[in-house]
mmCIF file of C-alpha atoms (C1' of nucleotides) in Angstrom:
data_model
loop_
_atom_site.group_PDB
_atom_site.id
_atom_site.type_symbol
_atom_site.label_atom_id
_atom_site.label_comp_id
_atom_site.label_asym_id
_atom_site.label_seq_id
_atom_site.Cartn_x
_atom_site.Cartn_y
_atom_site.Cartn_z
ATOM 1 C CA MET A 1 0.000 0.000 0.000
ATOM 2 C CA THR A 2 3.020 2.261 0.400
ATOM 3 C CA HIS A 3 3.487 2.351 -3.358
ATOM 4 C CA SER A 4 1.673 3.089 -6.550
ATOM 5 C CA GLU A 5 2.545 4.947 -9.673
ATOM 6 C CA ALA A 6 0.543 7.993 -8.624
ATOM 7 C CA ARG A 7 1.919 8.095 -5.114
ATOM 8 C CA GLU A 8 5.418 7.978 -6.498
ATOM 9 C CA ARG A 9 4.676 10.962 -8.755
ATOM 10 C CA VAL A 10 3.451 12.891 -5.728
ATOM 11 C CA LEU A 11 6.548 12.030 -3.732
ATOM 12 C CA GLN A 12 8.859 13.017 -6.572
ATOM 13 C CA ALA A 13 7.092 16.336 -7.106
ATOM 14 C CA ALA A 14 7.160 17.077 -3.378
ATOM 15 C CA GLU A 15 10.815 16.128 -3.187
ATOM 16 C CA ARG A 16 11.849 18.418 -5.989
ATOM 17 C CA LEU A 17 9.843 21.376 -4.711
ATOM 18 C CA PHE A 18 10.684 21.049 -1.012
ATOM 19 C CA ALA A 19 14.375 20.589 -1.757
ATOM 20 C CA GLU A 20 14.429 23.586 -4.037
ATOM 21 C CA ARG A 21 12.292 26.123 -2.185
ATOM 22 C CA GLY A 22 11.898 24.818 1.347
ATOM 23 C CA TYR A 23 8.851 24.107 3.457
ATOM 24 C CA THR A 24 7.096 27.468 3.688
ATOM 25 C CA ALA A 25 7.585 28.525 0.079
ATOM 26 C CA VAL A 26 5.864 25.427 -1.305
ATOM 27 C CA THR A 27 2.100 24.882 -1.174
ATOM 28 C CA ILE A 28 0.104 21.695 -1.315
ATOM 29 C CA LYS A 29 -1.326 22.975 -4.600
ATOM 30 C CA ASP A 30 2.132 23.454 -6.090
ATOM 31 C CA ILE A 31 2.896 19.838 -5.334
ATOM 32 C CA ALA A 32 -0.437 18.548 -6.649
ATOM 33 C CA ALA A 33 -0.060 20.572 -9.839
ATOM 34 C CA ALA A 34 3.478 19.266 -10.370
ATOM 35 C CA ALA A 35 2.196 15.727 -9.866
ATOM 36 C CA GLY A 36 -0.660 16.346 -12.295
ATOM 37 C CA ILE A 37 -3.540 15.780 -9.868
ATOM 38 C CA HIS A 38 -6.068 17.866 -7.970
ATOM 39 C CA HIS A 39 -4.805 19.008 -4.601
ATOM 40 C CA ALA A 40 -7.629 17.186 -2.855
ATOM 41 C CA SER A 41 -6.338 13.928 -4.317
ATOM 42 C CA LEU A 42 -3.013 14.529 -2.725
ATOM 43 C CA TYR A 43 -4.454 13.702 0.689
ATOM 44 C CA HIS A 44 -5.193 10.217 -0.551
ATOM 45 C CA HIS A 45 -1.451 9.640 -0.922
ATOM 46 C CA ALA A 46 -0.329 11.785 1.989
ATOM 47 C CA PRO A 47 -3.054 11.579 4.633
ATOM 48 C CA GLN A 48 -0.786 13.202 7.183
ATOM 49 C CA GLY A 49 -0.930 16.509 5.315
ATOM 50 C CA LYS A 50 1.741 18.957 4.325
ATOM 51 C CA GLU A 51 3.864 18.703 7.453
ATOM 52 C CA GLY A 52 3.872 14.915 7.535
ATOM 53 C CA LEU A 53 4.685 14.861 3.844
ATOM 54 C CA PHE A 54 7.584 17.241 4.369
ATOM 55 C CA VAL A 55 9.067 15.087 7.118
ATOM 56 C CA GLU A 56 8.679 11.936 5.021
ATOM 57 C CA ILE A 57 10.236 13.647 2.016
ATOM 58 C CA MET A 58 13.190 14.986 3.972
ATOM 59 C CA GLU A 59 13.854 11.520 5.349
ATOM 60 C CA ARG A 60 13.679 10.172 1.817
ATOM 61 C CA ILE A 61 16.083 12.796 0.478
ATOM 62 C CA LEU A 62 18.507 12.249 3.321
ATOM 63 C CA SER A 63 18.338 8.496 2.913
ATOM 64 C CA ARG A 64 19.316 8.903 -0.745
ATOM 65 C CA HIS A 65 22.141 11.249 0.234
ATOM 66 C CA GLN A 66 23.380 8.719 2.756
ATOM 67 C CA GLN A 67 23.575 6.096 0.034
ATOM 68 C CA GLY A 68 25.161 8.404 -2.539
ATOM 69 C CA ILE A 69 27.748 9.739 -0.142
ATOM 70 C CA SER A 70 28.703 6.375 1.264
ATOM 71 C CA ASP A 71 29.067 4.972 -2.269
ATOM 72 C CA ALA A 72 31.283 7.927 -3.176
ATOM 73 C CA VAL A 73 33.460 7.458 -0.106
ATOM 74 C CA ARG A 74 33.839 3.749 -0.771
ATOM 75 C CA ALA A 75 34.734 4.383 -4.414
ATOM 76 C CA GLY A 76 37.437 6.791 -3.258
ATOM 77 C CA GLY A 77 39.323 3.991 -1.525
ATOM 78 C CA ASP A 78 41.856 5.290 0.965
ATOM 79 C CA ASP A 79 42.580 8.502 -0.921
ATOM 80 C CA LEU A 80 41.172 11.616 0.756
ATOM 81 C CA ARG A 81 41.164 13.648 -2.447
ATOM 82 C CA ALA A 82 39.275 10.953 -4.328
ATOM 83 C CA GLN A 83 36.797 10.591 -1.458
ATOM 84 C CA LEU A 84 36.105 14.322 -1.267
ATOM 85 C CA ARG A 85 35.826 14.624 -5.037
ATOM 86 C CA GLY A 86 33.354 11.780 -5.028
ATOM 87 C CA ILE A 87 31.272 13.461 -2.340
ATOM 88 C CA ALA A 88 31.455 16.734 -4.273
ATOM 89 C CA ALA A 89 30.361 15.073 -7.523
ATOM 90 C CA TRP A 90 27.375 13.617 -5.722
ATOM 91 C CA MET A 91 26.370 16.853 -3.992
ATOM 92 C CA VAL A 92 26.590 19.190 -6.964
ATOM 93 C CA ALA A 93 24.466 16.754 -8.971
ATOM 94 C CA GLN A 94 21.684 16.759 -6.350
ATOM 95 C CA ALA A 95 19.263 19.509 -5.386
ATOM 96 C CA PRO A 96 20.703 21.898 -2.777
ATOM 97 C CA MET A 97 20.529 20.786 0.849
ATOM 98 C CA ASP A 98 20.416 24.194 2.459
ATOM 99 C CA MET A 99 21.162 23.602 6.137
ATOM 100 C CA VAL A 100 20.855 27.282 7.062
ATOM 101 C CA ARG A 101 17.367 27.372 5.560
ATOM 102 C CA LEU A 102 16.461 24.050 7.123
ATOM 103 C CA THR A 103 17.562 25.316 10.528
ATOM 104 C CA HIS A 104 16.216 28.852 10.445
ATOM 105 C CA SER A 105 13.192 28.703 8.103
ATOM 106 C CA ASP A 106 11.842 25.187 7.774
ATOM 107 C CA MET A 107 12.338 23.791 11.257
ATOM 108 C CA PRO A 108 10.670 26.661 13.165
ATOM 109 C CA ALA A 109 7.556 26.116 11.039
ATOM 110 C CA ILE A 110 7.005 22.467 11.987
ATOM 111 C CA ASP A 111 6.504 20.401 15.140
ATOM 112 C CA PRO A 112 9.587 20.834 17.377
ATOM 113 C CA ALA A 113 10.137 17.100 17.876
ATOM 114 C CA SER A 114 10.161 16.447 14.127
ATOM 115 C CA ALA A 115 12.369 19.479 13.655
ATOM 116 C CA ARG A 116 14.981 18.238 16.104
ATOM 117 C CA MET A 117 14.909 14.798 14.541
ATOM 118 C CA LEU A 118 15.357 16.143 11.017
ATOM 119 C CA GLY A 119 18.135 18.491 12.081
ATOM 120 C CA ASP A 120 20.048 15.678 13.739
ATOM 121 C CA LEU A 121 19.479 13.354 10.796
ATOM 122 C CA ALA A 122 20.652 15.985 8.305
ATOM 123 C CA PHE A 123 23.810 16.574 10.303
ATOM 124 C CA GLU A 124 24.494 12.845 10.584
ATOM 125 C CA THR A 125 23.897 12.314 6.885
ATOM 126 C CA MET A 126 25.621 15.310 5.316
ATOM 127 C CA ILE A 127 28.391 16.411 7.676
ATOM 128 C CA VAL A 128 29.456 13.366 9.674
ATOM 129 C CA PRO A 129 30.668 11.353 6.648
ATOM 130 C CA ILE A 130 33.011 14.218 5.781
ATOM 131 C CA VAL A 131 34.220 14.331 9.374
ATOM 132 C CA ARG A 132 34.921 10.614 9.157
ATOM 133 C CA VAL A 133 37.019 10.757 6.003
ATOM 134 C CA LEU A 134 39.011 13.624 7.505
ATOM 135 C CA PHE A 135 39.626 11.628 10.684
ATOM 136 C CA ALA A 136 40.775 8.621 8.698
ATOM 137 C CA ALA A 137 43.124 10.797 6.647
ATOM 138 C CA ARG A 138 44.435 12.361 9.827
ATOM 139 C CA ALA A 139 45.087 8.892 11.249
ATOM 140 C CA ARG A 140 47.072 8.049 8.107
ATOM 141 C CA GLY A 141 49.066 11.247 8.592
ATOM 142 C CA GLU A 142 47.808 12.814 5.368
ATOM 143 C CA ILE A 143 46.644 16.015 7.025
ATOM 144 C CA VAL A 144 47.762 17.971 10.048
ATOM 145 C CA PRO A 145 45.664 18.287 13.241
ATOM 146 C CA GLY A 146 42.778 20.729 13.403
ATOM 147 C CA ASP A 147 39.108 20.996 14.314
ATOM 148 C CA LEU A 148 37.974 18.390 11.801
ATOM 149 C CA GLY A 149 34.290 19.029 12.543
ATOM 150 C CA ASN A 150 34.758 22.659 11.650
ATOM 151 C CA LEU A 151 36.703 21.828 8.494
ATOM 152 C CA ALA A 152 34.092 19.280 7.432
ATOM 153 C CA GLY A 153 31.351 21.883 7.908
ATOM 154 C CA GLY A 154 33.359 24.336 5.848
ATOM 155 C CA ILE A 155 33.807 21.867 3.004
ATOM 156 C CA PHE A 156 30.107 21.028 3.078
ATOM 157 C CA SER A 157 29.116 24.711 3.033
ATOM 158 C CA MET A 158 31.422 25.462 0.109
ATOM 159 C CA LEU A 159 29.971 22.613 -1.925
ATOM 160 C CA GLN A 160 26.392 23.649 -1.191
ATOM 161 C CA GLY A 161 27.245 27.263 -1.951
ATOM 162 C CA LEU A 162 27.928 26.226 -5.526
ATOM 163 C CA HIS A 163 24.152 25.974 -5.935
ATOM 164 C CA THR A 164 23.790 29.726 -5.420
ATOM 165 C CA LEU A 165 24.317 30.721 -9.017
ATOM 166 C CA PRO A 166 21.691 29.509 -11.510
ATOM 167 C CA ASP A 167 23.108 27.258 -14.217
ATOM 168 C CA ALA A 168 22.830 30.021 -16.825
ATOM 169 C CA TYR A 169 25.323 32.185 -14.932
ATOM 170 C CA LEU A 170 27.993 29.508 -14.658
ATOM 171 C CA GLU A 171 31.195 29.835 -16.654
ATOM 172 C CA ARG A 172 32.560 26.471 -15.572
ATOM 173 C CA SER A 173 30.864 23.295 -14.447
ATOM 174 C CA ARG A 174 30.003 23.095 -10.766
ATOM 175 C CA LEU A 175 32.099 19.954 -10.533
ATOM 176 C CA ASP A 176 35.191 21.780 -11.811
ATOM 177 C CA MET A 177 34.618 24.514 -9.282
ATOM 178 C CA ALA A 178 34.035 21.996 -6.501
ATOM 179 C CA ASN A 179 37.254 20.194 -7.324
ATOM 180 C CA GLU A 180 39.226 23.421 -7.248
ATOM 181 C CA LEU A 181 37.808 24.294 -3.824
ATOM 182 C CA ILE A 182 38.634 20.838 -2.527
ATOM 183 C CA ASP A 183 42.173 21.036 -3.859
ATOM 184 C CA VAL A 184 42.750 24.342 -2.086
ATOM 185 C CA MET A 185 41.342 23.020 1.196
ATOM 186 C CA LEU A 186 43.431 19.868 0.881
ATOM 187 C CA ALA A 187 46.599 21.848 0.198
ATOM 188 C CA GLY A 188 45.791 23.996 3.233
ATOM 189 C CA MET A 189 45.228 20.988 5.447
ATOM 190 C CA LYS A 190 48.447 19.340 4.312
ATOM 191 C CA ALA A 191 50.697 22.389 4.518
ATOM 192 C CA ARG A 192 52.315 23.955 7.593
ATOM 193 C CA MET B 1 8.665 61.607 6.620
ATOM 194 C CA THR B 2 10.881 58.590 5.995
ATOM 195 C CA HIS B 3 11.586 58.354 9.711
ATOM 196 C CA SER B 4 9.879 58.115 13.036
ATOM 197 C CA GLU B 5 10.412 56.053 16.108
ATOM 198 C CA ALA B 6 7.613 53.645 15.217
ATOM 199 C CA ARG B 7 8.678 53.216 11.616
ATOM 200 C CA GLU B 8 12.153 52.401 12.783
ATOM 201 C CA ARG B 9 10.785 49.702 15.109
ATOM 202 C CA VAL B 10 8.892 48.194 12.182
ATOM 203 C CA LEU B 11 11.976 48.198 9.980
ATOM 204 C CA GLN B 12 14.117 46.617 12.661
ATOM 205 C CA ALA B 13 11.564 43.884 13.350
ATOM 206 C CA ALA B 14 11.191 43.186 9.628
ATOM 207 C CA GLU B 15 14.931 43.128 9.180
ATOM 208 C CA ARG B 16 15.502 40.622 11.934
ATOM 209 C CA LEU B 17 12.698 38.316 10.825
ATOM 210 C CA PHE B 18 13.354 38.431 7.076
ATOM 211 C CA ALA B 19 17.077 37.886 7.582
ATOM 212 C CA GLU B 20 16.467 34.955 9.871
ATOM 213 C CA ARG B 21 13.609 33.101 8.185
ATOM 214 C CA GLY B 22 13.371 34.503 4.687
ATOM 215 C CA TYR B 23 10.472 36.012 2.787
ATOM 216 C CA THR B 24 7.864 33.264 2.696
ATOM 217 C CA ALA B 25 8.278 32.072 6.280
ATOM 218 C CA VAL B 26 7.554 35.514 7.732
ATOM 219 C CA THR B 27 4.070 37.032 7.831
ATOM 220 C CA ILE B 28 3.016 40.649 8.039
ATOM 221 C CA LYS B 29 1.484 39.771 11.417
ATOM 222 C CA ASP B 30 4.776 38.369 12.706
ATOM 223 C CA ILE B 31 6.457 41.650 11.894
ATOM 224 C CA ALA B 32 3.693 43.772 13.395
ATOM 225 C CA ALA B 33 3.712 41.697 16.585
ATOM 226 C CA ALA B 34 7.490 41.995 16.874
ATOM 227 C CA ALA B 35 7.185 45.748 16.412
ATOM 228 C CA GLY B 36 4.444 45.899 19.019
ATOM 229 C CA ILE B 37 1.664 47.214 16.779
ATOM 230 C CA HIS B 38 -1.452 45.883 15.066
ATOM 231 C CA HIS B 39 -0.782 44.494 11.627
ATOM 232 C CA ALA B 40 -3.106 47.053 10.055
ATOM 233 C CA SER B 41 -0.903 49.819 11.419
ATOM 234 C CA LEU B 42 2.038 48.366 9.604
ATOM 235 C CA TYR B 43 0.650 49.580 6.306
ATOM 236 C CA HIS B 44 0.959 53.136 7.554
ATOM 237 C CA HIS B 45 4.732 52.665 7.666
ATOM 238 C CA ALA B 46 5.034 50.331 4.722
ATOM 239 C CA PRO B 47 2.283 51.280 2.232
ATOM 240 C CA GLN B 48 3.890 49.120 -0.428
ATOM 241 C CA GLY B 49 2.961 45.958 1.504
ATOM 242 C CA LYS B 50 4.954 42.874 2.316
ATOM 243 C CA GLU B 51 6.843 42.589 -0.937
ATOM 244 C CA GLY B 52 7.871 46.230 -1.049
ATOM 245 C CA LEU B 53 8.902 46.037 2.572
ATOM 246 C CA PHE B 54 11.033 42.984 1.866
ATOM 247 C CA VAL B 55 12.843 44.693 -0.985
ATOM 248 C CA GLU B 56 13.448 47.817 1.100
ATOM 249 C CA ILE B 57 14.695 45.723 4.014
ATOM 250 C CA MET B 58 17.046 43.669 1.883
ATOM 251 C CA GLU B 59 18.521 46.841 0.402
ATOM 252 C CA ARG B 60 18.961 48.162 3.928
ATOM 253 C CA ILE B 61 20.654 44.985 5.137
ATOM 254 C CA LEU B 62 22.928 44.893 2.108
ATOM 255 C CA SER B 63 23.790 48.552 2.490
ATOM 256 C CA ARG B 64 24.882 47.878 6.076
ATOM 257 C CA HIS B 65 26.900 44.867 4.909
ATOM 258 C CA GLN B 66 28.589 46.980 2.276
ATOM 259 C CA GLN B 67 29.667 49.450 4.950
ATOM 260 C CA GLY B 68 30.766 46.784 7.442
ATOM 261 C CA ILE B 69 32.716 44.817 4.867
ATOM 262 C CA SER B 70 34.434 47.829 3.343
ATOM 263 C CA ASP B 71 35.417 49.032 6.836
ATOM 264 C CA ALA B 72 36.820 45.586 7.604
ATOM 265 C CA VAL B 73 38.820 45.494 4.391
ATOM 266 C CA ARG B 74 40.223 48.952 4.980
ATOM 267 C CA ALA B 75 41.196 48.058 8.562
ATOM 268 C CA GLY B 76 43.060 45.043 7.211
ATOM 269 C CA GLY B 77 45.500 47.246 5.325
ATOM 270 C CA ASP B 78 47.415 45.348 2.674
ATOM 271 C CA ASP B 79 47.368 42.041 4.517
ATOM 272 C CA LEU B 80 45.064 39.447 2.986
ATOM 273 C CA ARG B 81 44.745 37.450 6.204
ATOM 274 C CA ALA B 82 43.784 40.531 8.192
ATOM 275 C CA GLN B 83 41.305 41.572 5.515
ATOM 276 C CA LEU B 84 39.621 38.160 5.416
ATOM 277 C CA ARG B 85 39.542 37.913 9.207
ATOM 278 C CA GLY B 86 37.923 41.321 9.354
ATOM 279 C CA ILE B 87 35.277 40.287 6.836
ATOM 280 C CA ALA B 88 34.720 37.076 8.795
ATOM 281 C CA ALA B 89 34.353 38.923 12.102
ATOM 282 C CA TRP B 90 31.739 41.149 10.500
ATOM 283 C CA MET B 91 29.790 38.311 8.885
ATOM 284 C CA VAL B 92 29.579 35.975 11.854
ATOM 285 C CA ALA B 93 28.340 38.875 13.987
ATOM 286 C CA GLN B 94 25.464 39.630 11.578
ATOM 287 C CA ALA B 95 22.331 37.655 10.828
ATOM 288 C CA PRO B 96 22.877 34.980 8.150
ATOM 289 C CA MET B 97 22.764 36.111 4.524
ATOM 290 C CA ASP B 98 21.637 32.865 2.970
ATOM 291 C CA MET B 99 22.254 33.270 -0.755
ATOM 292 C CA VAL B 100 20.908 29.816 -1.601
ATOM 293 C CA ARG B 101 17.644 30.640 0.150
ATOM 294 C CA LEU B 102 17.542 34.086 -1.408
ATOM 295 C CA THR B 103 18.028 32.591 -4.865
ATOM 296 C CA HIS B 104 15.800 29.533 -4.655
ATOM 297 C CA SER B 105 13.096 30.470 -2.103
ATOM 298 C CA ASP B 106 12.757 34.225 -1.726
ATOM 299 C CA MET B 107 13.371 35.440 -5.248
ATOM 300 C CA PRO B 108 10.873 33.142 -7.010
ATOM 301 C CA ALA B 109 8.165 34.500 -4.676
ATOM 302 C CA ILE B 110 8.554 38.159 -5.633
ATOM 303 C CA ASP B 111 8.387 40.297 -8.755
ATOM 304 C CA PRO B 112 11.080 39.099 -11.198
ATOM 305 C CA ALA B 113 12.566 42.549 -11.778
ATOM 306 C CA SER B 114 13.033 43.137 -8.046
ATOM 307 C CA ALA B 115 14.380 39.626 -7.688
ATOM 308 C CA ARG B 116 17.045 40.166 -10.325
ATOM 309 C CA MET B 117 17.990 43.503 -8.787
ATOM 310 C CA LEU B 118 18.325 42.036 -5.297
ATOM 311 C CA GLY B 119 20.291 39.051 -6.538
ATOM 312 C CA ASP B 120 22.759 41.264 -8.350
ATOM 313 C CA LEU B 121 23.031 43.633 -5.398
ATOM 314 C CA ALA B 122 23.629 40.768 -2.970
ATOM 315 C CA PHE B 123 26.366 39.380 -5.196
ATOM 316 C CA GLU B 124 27.997 42.786 -5.561
ATOM 317 C CA THR B 125 27.832 43.432 -1.847
ATOM 318 C CA MET B 126 28.798 40.076 -0.361
ATOM 319 C CA ILE B 127 30.996 38.302 -2.907
ATOM 320 C CA VAL B 128 32.683 40.962 -5.024
ATOM 321 C CA PRO B 129 34.602 42.559 -2.106
ATOM 322 C CA ILE B 130 36.161 39.160 -1.391
ATOM 323 C CA VAL B 131 37.020 38.767 -5.060
ATOM 324 C CA ARG B 132 38.699 42.149 -4.942
ATOM 325 C CA VAL B 133 40.936 41.422 -1.953
ATOM 326 C CA LEU B 134 41.947 38.147 -3.569
ATOM 327 C CA PHE B 135 42.837 39.929 -6.804
ATOM 328 C CA ALA B 136 44.904 42.502 -4.932
ATOM 329 C CA ALA B 137 46.727 39.751 -3.037
ATOM 330 C CA ARG B 138 47.333 37.933 -6.302
ATOM 331 C CA ALA B 139 48.769 41.126 -7.793
ATOM 332 C CA ARG B 140 51.154 41.363 -4.813
ATOM 333 C CA GLY B 141 52.160 37.756 -5.441
ATOM 334 C CA GLU B 142 50.776 36.552 -2.106
ATOM 335 C CA ILE B 143 48.664 33.805 -3.625
ATOM 336 C CA VAL B 144 48.986 31.645 -6.701
ATOM 337 C CA PRO B 145 46.653 31.922 -9.726
ATOM 338 C CA GLY B 146 43.221 30.347 -9.665
ATOM 339 C CA ASP B 147 39.555 31.094 -10.286
ATOM 340 C CA LEU B 148 39.362 33.865 -7.736
ATOM 341 C CA GLY B 149 35.610 34.259 -8.172
ATOM 342 C CA ASN B 150 35.136 30.637 -7.284
ATOM 343 C CA LEU B 151 37.469 30.869 -4.292
ATOM 344 C CA ALA B 152 35.718 34.015 -3.049
ATOM 345 C CA GLY B 153 32.357 32.256 -3.300
ATOM 346 C CA GLY B 154 33.781 29.336 -1.368
ATOM 347 C CA ILE B 155 35.076 31.563 1.410
ATOM 348 C CA PHE B 156 31.742 33.361 1.604
ATOM 349 C CA SER B 157 29.807 30.081 1.755
ATOM 350 C CA MET B 158 32.023 28.709 4.504
ATOM 351 C CA LEU B 159 31.553 31.815 6.612
ATOM 352 C CA GLN B 160 27.782 31.785 6.149
ATOM 353 C CA GLY B 161 27.686 28.064 6.890
ATOM 354 C CA LEU B 162 28.876 28.849 10.396
ATOM 355 C CA HIS B 163 25.348 30.107 11.066
ATOM 356 C CA THR B 164 23.948 26.597 10.612
ATOM 357 C CA LEU B 165 24.436 25.446 14.174
ATOM 358 C CA PRO B 166 22.414 27.299 16.828
ATOM 359 C CA ASP B 167 24.584 29.057 19.413
ATOM 360 C CA ALA B 168 23.755 26.441 22.059
ATOM 361 C CA TYR B 169 25.437 23.713 20.016
ATOM 362 C CA LEU B 170 28.697 25.563 19.513
ATOM 363 C CA GLU B 171 31.827 24.378 21.271
ATOM 364 C CA ARG B 172 33.963 27.275 20.051
ATOM 365 C CA SER B 173 33.122 30.799 19.029
ATOM 366 C CA ARG B 174 32.072 31.271 15.430
ATOM 367 C CA LEU B 175 34.924 33.725 15.012
ATOM 368 C CA ASP B 176 37.511 31.124 16.090
ATOM 369 C CA MET B 177 36.041 28.663 13.631
ATOM 370 C CA ALA B 178 35.941 31.277 10.874
ATOM 371 C CA ASN B 179 39.601 32.143 11.439
ATOM 372 C CA GLU B 180 40.611 28.514 11.242
ATOM 373 C CA LEU B 181 38.761 28.083 7.949
ATOM 374 C CA ILE B 182 40.387 31.212 6.562
ATOM 375 C CA ASP B 183 43.825 30.047 7.614
ATOM 376 C CA VAL B 184 43.362 26.726 5.846
ATOM 377 C CA MET B 185 42.132 28.418 2.667
ATOM 378 C CA LEU B 186 45.009 30.875 2.792
ATOM 379 C CA ALA B 187 47.562 28.114 3.255
ATOM 380 C CA GLY B 188 45.978 26.305 0.322
ATOM 381 C CA MET B 189 46.084 29.365 -1.889
ATOM 382 C CA LYS B 190 49.712 30.057 -1.054
ATOM 383 C CA ALA B 191 51.021 26.518 -1.410
ATOM 384 C CA ARG B 192 51.915 24.635 -4.607
ATOM 385 C "C1'" DG C 1 -7.646 7.084 -7.215
ATOM 386 C "C1'" DT C 2 -9.578 11.221 -8.627
ATOM 387 C "C1'" DC C 3 -12.702 14.631 -8.654
ATOM 388 C "C1'" DT C 4 -16.304 18.551 -6.924
ATOM 389 C "C1'" DA C 5 -17.785 20.905 -3.218
ATOM 390 C "C1'" DT C 6 -17.138 22.827 1.020
ATOM 391 C "C1'" DA C 7 -15.273 24.069 5.495
ATOM 392 C "C1'" DT C 8 -11.860 26.669 8.197
ATOM 393 C "C1'" DA C 9 -8.292 29.311 8.994
ATOM 394 C "C1'" DA C 10 -4.667 32.370 7.829
ATOM 395 C "C1'" DA C 11 -2.597 35.913 5.114
ATOM 396 C "C1'" DG C 12 -2.374 40.253 2.713
ATOM 397 C "C1'" DA C 13 -4.601 44.395 2.305
ATOM 398 C "C1'" DT C 14 -7.976 48.589 2.740
ATOM 399 C "C1'" DA C 15 -11.454 51.899 4.932
ATOM 400 C "C1'" DG C 16 -12.429 54.717 8.243
ATOM 401 C "C1'" DA C 17 -13.036 55.981 13.305
ATOM 402 C "C1'" DC C 18 -10.344 57.883 17.021
ATOM 403 C "C1'" DG D 1 -0.081 56.735 14.376
ATOM 404 C "C1'" DT D 2 -2.975 53.188 15.903
ATOM 405 C "C1'" DC D 3 -6.890 50.795 16.185
ATOM 406 C "C1'" DT D 4 -11.483 47.929 14.798
ATOM 407 C "C1'" DA D 5 -13.840 46.106 11.192
ATOM 408 C "C1'" DT D 6 -14.044 44.188 6.918
ATOM 409 C "C1'" DC D 7 -12.762 42.321 2.389
ATOM 410 C "C1'" DT D 8 -10.310 39.151 -0.705
ATOM 411 C "C1'" DT D 9 -7.447 35.690 -1.681
ATOM 412 C "C1'" DT D 10 -4.939 31.800 -0.652
ATOM 413 C "C1'" DA D 11 -3.860 27.589 1.953
ATOM 414 C "C1'" DT D 12 -4.757 23.445 4.425
ATOM 415 C "C1'" DA D 13 -7.877 20.075 4.989
ATOM 416 C "C1'" DT D 14 -12.220 17.002 4.863
ATOM 417 C "C1'" DA D 15 -16.592 14.753 2.939
ATOM 418 C "C1'" DG D 16 -18.528 12.324 -0.272
ATOM 419 C "C1'" DA D 17 -19.785 11.299 -5.268
ATOM 420 C "C1'" DC D 18 -17.969 8.770 -9.163
#
DNA sequence: GTCTATATAAAGATAGAC
DNA sequence: GTCTATCTTTATATAGAC
């Protein structure tokens, strides 16, 4: 009962819109229109309403990110640069995951318990894997000591920031830009 | 007629709320309540309504950023590290300027002409000054060649990303973390 | 599974009294 | 400059026919 062709269309429309614009900027009618159904029909597939749908969708997005990021890390072997480039390739190919918006705009608009849960899950999914590859590289002696949580957050923010400019304004591919940023951070973490 | 004690309270409330949550997540009633007046009274001070108020407020915020950033750059003399640390100190002390949210959530909800204007102004105000200090440092031979626009965007995104975690979750001051990130980027831009 | 119709509430906005 | 009252539109949500 959790699946059907129509339900999947609804979930995909909701996912795209929520990821792009955030909770408050998207209406139930936007989602229904994008899924090609009347907004009343949407409640057949998402009986828990807009807020429940948002939470489900965020969990779904984050679950996909978890998979994509862990695949990228594994494919990078034991090479920090390859791991970070893999993570970057994944992230620039996905819709933005705007943690500042999630924290300051989306979360205050929903039930506090769900908000806390989503915030924790987002941090675990998006930041912690970067922390882990940095720790492993540090253990191998590839980079010098530092606040690896802070550095991981910085790398994540830089990669997400690449979504700021619309595609039309870009002179280079986002992946090229991401790789350059990673190379500079890596050189900075190795030097000294 | 552009000023009065009450109008100023309205502008300050609007500024705080819009900066924190963005356009769609803030209502006219939120702003009126924060300013301590009835929401009908708000239209006396902002006859152009919510959208006009948002545009005015964003211009005001960006104008303050322009001043704060240019002061910080000037105080940094000819030293890139001091300039970037000054910019960082300014930015972490202000409300977040979430360019991804501005681009993907706020701008699609307002008049396209205003949206384009605000987007350009935000880029000019927040990113271009960083590009300029990087170019000057490059001209002095302090850093090696690279896509300085990309690097400036990365530095900006990292600094803004420090607003993700609520104050209560922070183990170090945002300024400490910002300085560490800047030092790593600087080392990376000097090396090679 | 989808629709029409409807309910309810919230948001943006205006008129006019004080 | 601020309020009450009111209007209009939009948003979320439900009931029930098909």
